XYZ file of N, CA and C in Angstrom:
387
model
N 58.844 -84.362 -33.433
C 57.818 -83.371 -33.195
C 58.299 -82.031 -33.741
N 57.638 -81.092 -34.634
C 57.702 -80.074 -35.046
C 57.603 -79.220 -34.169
N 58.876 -77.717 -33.981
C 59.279 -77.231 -32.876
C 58.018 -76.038 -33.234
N 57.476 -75.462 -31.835
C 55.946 -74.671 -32.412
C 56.615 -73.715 -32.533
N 55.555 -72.569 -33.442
C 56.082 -71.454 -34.150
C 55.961 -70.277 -33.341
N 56.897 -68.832 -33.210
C 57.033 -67.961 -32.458
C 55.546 -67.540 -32.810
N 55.093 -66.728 -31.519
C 53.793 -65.959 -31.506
C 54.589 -64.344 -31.862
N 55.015 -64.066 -33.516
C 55.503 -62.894 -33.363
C 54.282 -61.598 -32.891
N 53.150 -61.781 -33.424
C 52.245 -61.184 -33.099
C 52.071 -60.680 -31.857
N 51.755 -61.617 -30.636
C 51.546 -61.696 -29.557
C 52.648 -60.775 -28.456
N 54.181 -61.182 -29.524
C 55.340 -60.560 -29.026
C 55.033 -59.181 -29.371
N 55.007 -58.688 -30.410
C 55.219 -57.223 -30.821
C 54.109 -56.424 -30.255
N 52.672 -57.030 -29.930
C 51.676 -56.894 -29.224
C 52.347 -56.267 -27.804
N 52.512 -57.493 -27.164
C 53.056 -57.196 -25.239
C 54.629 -56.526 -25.443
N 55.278 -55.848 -26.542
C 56.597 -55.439 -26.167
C 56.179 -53.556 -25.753
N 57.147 -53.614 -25.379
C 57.125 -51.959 -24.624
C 57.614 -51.315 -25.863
N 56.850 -49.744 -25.875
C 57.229 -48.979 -27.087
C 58.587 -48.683 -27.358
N 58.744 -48.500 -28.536
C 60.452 -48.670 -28.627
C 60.709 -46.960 -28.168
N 61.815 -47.251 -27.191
C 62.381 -45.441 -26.983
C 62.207 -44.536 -28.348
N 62.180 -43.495 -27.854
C 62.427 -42.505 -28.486
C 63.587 -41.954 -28.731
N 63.894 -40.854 -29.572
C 65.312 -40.351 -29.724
C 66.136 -40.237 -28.417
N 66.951 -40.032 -28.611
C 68.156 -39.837 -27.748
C 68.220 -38.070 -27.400
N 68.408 -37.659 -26.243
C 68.227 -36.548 -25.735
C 69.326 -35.679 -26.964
N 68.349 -34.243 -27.425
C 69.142 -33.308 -28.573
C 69.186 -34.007 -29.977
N 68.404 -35.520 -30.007
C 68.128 -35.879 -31.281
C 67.220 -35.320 -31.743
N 66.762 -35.313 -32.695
C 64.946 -35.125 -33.332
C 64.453 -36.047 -33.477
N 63.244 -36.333 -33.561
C 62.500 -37.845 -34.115
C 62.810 -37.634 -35.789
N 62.394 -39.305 -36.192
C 62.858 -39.425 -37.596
C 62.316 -38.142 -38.784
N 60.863 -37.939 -38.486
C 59.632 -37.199 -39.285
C 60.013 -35.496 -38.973
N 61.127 -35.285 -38.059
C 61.183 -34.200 -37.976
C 60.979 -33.074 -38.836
N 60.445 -32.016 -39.355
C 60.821 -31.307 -40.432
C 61.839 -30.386 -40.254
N 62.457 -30.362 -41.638
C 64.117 -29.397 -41.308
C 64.023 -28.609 -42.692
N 64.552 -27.536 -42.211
C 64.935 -26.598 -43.844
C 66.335 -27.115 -44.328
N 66.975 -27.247 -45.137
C 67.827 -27.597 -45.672
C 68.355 -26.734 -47.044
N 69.778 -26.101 -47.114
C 70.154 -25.030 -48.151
C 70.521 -25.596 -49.802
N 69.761 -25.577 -50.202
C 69.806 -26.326 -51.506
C 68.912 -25.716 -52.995
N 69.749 -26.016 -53.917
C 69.225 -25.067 -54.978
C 68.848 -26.073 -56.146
N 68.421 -25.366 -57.071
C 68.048 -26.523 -58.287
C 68.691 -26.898 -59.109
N 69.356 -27.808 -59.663
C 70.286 -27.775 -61.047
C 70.036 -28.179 -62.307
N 70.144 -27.899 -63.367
C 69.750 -27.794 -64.853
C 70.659 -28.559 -65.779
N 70.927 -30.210 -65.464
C 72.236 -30.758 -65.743
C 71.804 -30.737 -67.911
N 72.985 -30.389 -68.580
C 72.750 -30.328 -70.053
C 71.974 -31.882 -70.483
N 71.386 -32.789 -69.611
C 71.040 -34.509 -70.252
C 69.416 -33.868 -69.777
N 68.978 -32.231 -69.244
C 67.386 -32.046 -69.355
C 67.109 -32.507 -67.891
N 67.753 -33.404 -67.402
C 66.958 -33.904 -66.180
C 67.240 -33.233 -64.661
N 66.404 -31.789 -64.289
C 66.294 -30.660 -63.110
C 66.631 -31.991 -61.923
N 67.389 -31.291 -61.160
C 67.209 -32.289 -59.581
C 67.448 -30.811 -58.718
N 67.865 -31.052 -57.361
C 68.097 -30.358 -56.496
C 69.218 -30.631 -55.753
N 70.256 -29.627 -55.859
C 71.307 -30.205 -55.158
C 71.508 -29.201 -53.677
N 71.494 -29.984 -52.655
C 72.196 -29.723 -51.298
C 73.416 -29.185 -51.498
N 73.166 -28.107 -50.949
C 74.537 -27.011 -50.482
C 75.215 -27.444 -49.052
N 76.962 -27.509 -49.510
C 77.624 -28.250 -47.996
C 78.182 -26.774 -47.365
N 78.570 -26.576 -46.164
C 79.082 -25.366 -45.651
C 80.405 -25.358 -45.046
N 81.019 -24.544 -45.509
C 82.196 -24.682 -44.993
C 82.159 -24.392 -43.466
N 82.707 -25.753 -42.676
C 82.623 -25.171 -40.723
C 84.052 -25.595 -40.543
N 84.356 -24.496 -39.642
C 85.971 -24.716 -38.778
C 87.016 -25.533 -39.780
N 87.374 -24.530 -40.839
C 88.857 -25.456 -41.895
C 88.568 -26.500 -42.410
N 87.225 -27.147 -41.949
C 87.402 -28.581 -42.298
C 86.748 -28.986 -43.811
N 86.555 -30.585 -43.759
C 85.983 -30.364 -45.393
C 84.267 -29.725 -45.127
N 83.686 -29.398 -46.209
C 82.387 -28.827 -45.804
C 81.613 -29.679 -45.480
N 80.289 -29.831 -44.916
C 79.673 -30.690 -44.271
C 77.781 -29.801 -44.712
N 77.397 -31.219 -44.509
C 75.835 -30.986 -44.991
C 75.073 -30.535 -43.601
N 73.990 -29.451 -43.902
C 73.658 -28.126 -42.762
C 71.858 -28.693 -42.603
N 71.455 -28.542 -41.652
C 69.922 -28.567 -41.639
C 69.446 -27.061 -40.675
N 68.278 -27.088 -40.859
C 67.940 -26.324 -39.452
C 66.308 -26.341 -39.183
N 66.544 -26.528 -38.193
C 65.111 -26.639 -37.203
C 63.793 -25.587 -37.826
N 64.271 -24.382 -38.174
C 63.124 -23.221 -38.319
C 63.907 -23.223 -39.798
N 62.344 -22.171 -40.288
C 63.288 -21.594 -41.244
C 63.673 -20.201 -41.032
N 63.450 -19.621 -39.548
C 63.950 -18.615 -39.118
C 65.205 -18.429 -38.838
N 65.786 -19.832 -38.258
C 67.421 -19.856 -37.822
C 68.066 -19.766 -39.458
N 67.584 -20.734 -40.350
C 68.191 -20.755 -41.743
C 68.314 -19.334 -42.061
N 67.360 -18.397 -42.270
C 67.315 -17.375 -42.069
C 68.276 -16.510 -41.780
N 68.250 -16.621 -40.589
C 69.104 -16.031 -39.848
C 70.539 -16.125 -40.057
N 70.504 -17.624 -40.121
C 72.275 -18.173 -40.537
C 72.780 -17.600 -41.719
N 72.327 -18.137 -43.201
C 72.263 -17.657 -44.073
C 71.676 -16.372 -45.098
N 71.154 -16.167 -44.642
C 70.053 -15.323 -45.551
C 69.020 -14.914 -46.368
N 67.814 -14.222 -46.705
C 66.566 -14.438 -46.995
C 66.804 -14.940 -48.481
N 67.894 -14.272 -49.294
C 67.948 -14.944 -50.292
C 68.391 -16.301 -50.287
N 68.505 -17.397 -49.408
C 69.007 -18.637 -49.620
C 67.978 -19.207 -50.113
N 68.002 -20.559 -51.291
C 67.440 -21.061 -51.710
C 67.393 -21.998 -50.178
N 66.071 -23.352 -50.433
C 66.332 -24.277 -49.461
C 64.991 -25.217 -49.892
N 64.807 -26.163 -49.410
C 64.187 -27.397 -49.196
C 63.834 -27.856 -47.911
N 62.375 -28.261 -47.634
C 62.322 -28.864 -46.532
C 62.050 -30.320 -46.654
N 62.558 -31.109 -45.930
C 62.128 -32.270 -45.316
C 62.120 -33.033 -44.497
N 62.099 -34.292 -43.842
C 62.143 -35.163 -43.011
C 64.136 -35.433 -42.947
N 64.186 -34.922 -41.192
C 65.612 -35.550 -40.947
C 65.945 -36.870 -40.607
N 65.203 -37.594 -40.871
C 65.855 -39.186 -40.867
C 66.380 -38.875 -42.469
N 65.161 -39.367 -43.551
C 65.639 -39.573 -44.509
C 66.397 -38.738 -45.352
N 66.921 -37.841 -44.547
C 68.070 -36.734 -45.272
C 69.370 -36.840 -44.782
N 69.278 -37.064 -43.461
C 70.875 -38.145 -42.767
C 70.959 -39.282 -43.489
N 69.771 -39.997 -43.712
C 70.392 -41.629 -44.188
C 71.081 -41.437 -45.738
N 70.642 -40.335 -46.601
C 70.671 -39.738 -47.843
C 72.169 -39.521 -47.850
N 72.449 -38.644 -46.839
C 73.881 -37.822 -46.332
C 74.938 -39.179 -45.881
N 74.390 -39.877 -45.122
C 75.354 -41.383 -45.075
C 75.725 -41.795 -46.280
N 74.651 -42.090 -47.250
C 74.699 -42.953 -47.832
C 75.689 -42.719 -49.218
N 75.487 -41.289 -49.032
C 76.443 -40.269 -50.122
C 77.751 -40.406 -49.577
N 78.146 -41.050 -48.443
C 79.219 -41.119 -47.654
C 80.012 -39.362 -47.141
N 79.434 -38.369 -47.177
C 79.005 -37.055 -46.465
C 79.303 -37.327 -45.233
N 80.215 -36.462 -44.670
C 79.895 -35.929 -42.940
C 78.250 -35.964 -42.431
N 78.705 -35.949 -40.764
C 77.279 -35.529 -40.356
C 76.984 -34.431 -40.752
N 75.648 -34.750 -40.758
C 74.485 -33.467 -40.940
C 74.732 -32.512 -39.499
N 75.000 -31.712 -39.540
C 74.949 -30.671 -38.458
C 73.890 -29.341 -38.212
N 73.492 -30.146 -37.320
C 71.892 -29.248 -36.979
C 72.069 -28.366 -36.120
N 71.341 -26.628 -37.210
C 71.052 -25.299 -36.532
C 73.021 -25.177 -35.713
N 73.654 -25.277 -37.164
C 75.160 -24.451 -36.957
C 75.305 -23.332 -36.913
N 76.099 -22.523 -36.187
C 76.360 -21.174 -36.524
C 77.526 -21.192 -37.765
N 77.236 -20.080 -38.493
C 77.792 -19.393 -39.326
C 79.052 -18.311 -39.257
N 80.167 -18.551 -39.816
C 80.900 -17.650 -39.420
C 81.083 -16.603 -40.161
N 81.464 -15.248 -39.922
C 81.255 -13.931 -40.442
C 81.850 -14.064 -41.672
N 81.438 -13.533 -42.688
C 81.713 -13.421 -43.673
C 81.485 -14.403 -44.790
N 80.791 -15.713 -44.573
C 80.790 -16.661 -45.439
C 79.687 -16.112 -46.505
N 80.209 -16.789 -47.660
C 79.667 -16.355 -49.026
C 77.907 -16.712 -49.108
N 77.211 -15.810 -48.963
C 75.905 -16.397 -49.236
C 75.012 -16.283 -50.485
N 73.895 -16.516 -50.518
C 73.468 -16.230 -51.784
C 72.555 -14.815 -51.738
N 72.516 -13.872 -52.405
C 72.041 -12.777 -52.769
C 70.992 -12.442 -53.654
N 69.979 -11.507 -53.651
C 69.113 -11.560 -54.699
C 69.573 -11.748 -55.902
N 70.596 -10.813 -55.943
C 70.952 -10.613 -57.143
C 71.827 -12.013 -58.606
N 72.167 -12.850 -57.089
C 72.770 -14.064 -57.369
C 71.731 -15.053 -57.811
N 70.536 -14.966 -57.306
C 69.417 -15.558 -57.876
C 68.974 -15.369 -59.164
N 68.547 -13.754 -59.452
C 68.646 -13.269 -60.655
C 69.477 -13.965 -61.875
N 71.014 -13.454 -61.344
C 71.996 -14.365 -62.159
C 71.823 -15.671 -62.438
N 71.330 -16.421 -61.599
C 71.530 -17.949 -61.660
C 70.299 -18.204 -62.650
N 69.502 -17.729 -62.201
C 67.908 -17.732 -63.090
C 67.999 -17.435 -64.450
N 68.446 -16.422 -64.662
C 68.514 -16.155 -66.581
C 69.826 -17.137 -66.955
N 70.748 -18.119 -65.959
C 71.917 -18.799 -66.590
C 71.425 -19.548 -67.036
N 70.400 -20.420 -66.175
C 69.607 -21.668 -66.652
C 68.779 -21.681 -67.679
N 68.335 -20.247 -67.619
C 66.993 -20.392 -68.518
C 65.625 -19.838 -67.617
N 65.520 -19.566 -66.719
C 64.561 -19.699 -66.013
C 63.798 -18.506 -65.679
N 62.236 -18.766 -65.589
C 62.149 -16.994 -65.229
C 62.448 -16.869 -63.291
């Protein structure tokens, strides 16, 4: 006799919603600003590369933040940045084999940020208006 087939339907139907994040997580869809600028590699093809930050001596580590007021705040109005979804920017950051992503870090005094004027610069290096 042929053993009968699971009712996966029926199962995924009557199962209880799967938890939610873990308390001080975000959900996956979260939106996050992220410090990242554009790059102009000589093979023509623009991408965007994520800026890592140097925290406590260690090696630098990839930064998100909740607002783009804290980014703001952390860094500065001239920071370039990117927003998107923090699942698929941790799994990105894993997968690059990267430290954790460390969400809405403080900044310590004096770290190098980017400046208008550094924009300027960077803009006529590339080419760009």
């Amino acid at each position: 006799m042929d053993a009968p087939e699971p009712d996966i339907v029926g199962r995924l139907a009557g199962a209880a919603a799967a938890p939610g994040p873990a308390d001080g997580v975000p959900a996956y869809h979260t939106p996050v600003f992220v410090p990242a600028h554009p790059r102009y590699p000589a093979d023509g093809a623009p991408r965007i590369a994520v800026e890592l930050l140097e925290h406590a001596g260690t090696t630098p580590v990839p930064v998100a933040f909740t607002t783009l007021r804290k980014l703001v705040d952390a860094l500065g109005p001239a920071q370039p940045w990117v927003a998107c979804s923090i699942g698929p920017f941790t799994e990105a950051v894993r997968d690059a084999g990267l430290p954790k992503v460390r969400l809405d870090p403080s900044v310590a005094p004096g770290i190098r940020t980017w400046r208008t004027e550094d924009l300027r610069a960077y803009a006529q290096e590339v080419g760009r208006p």
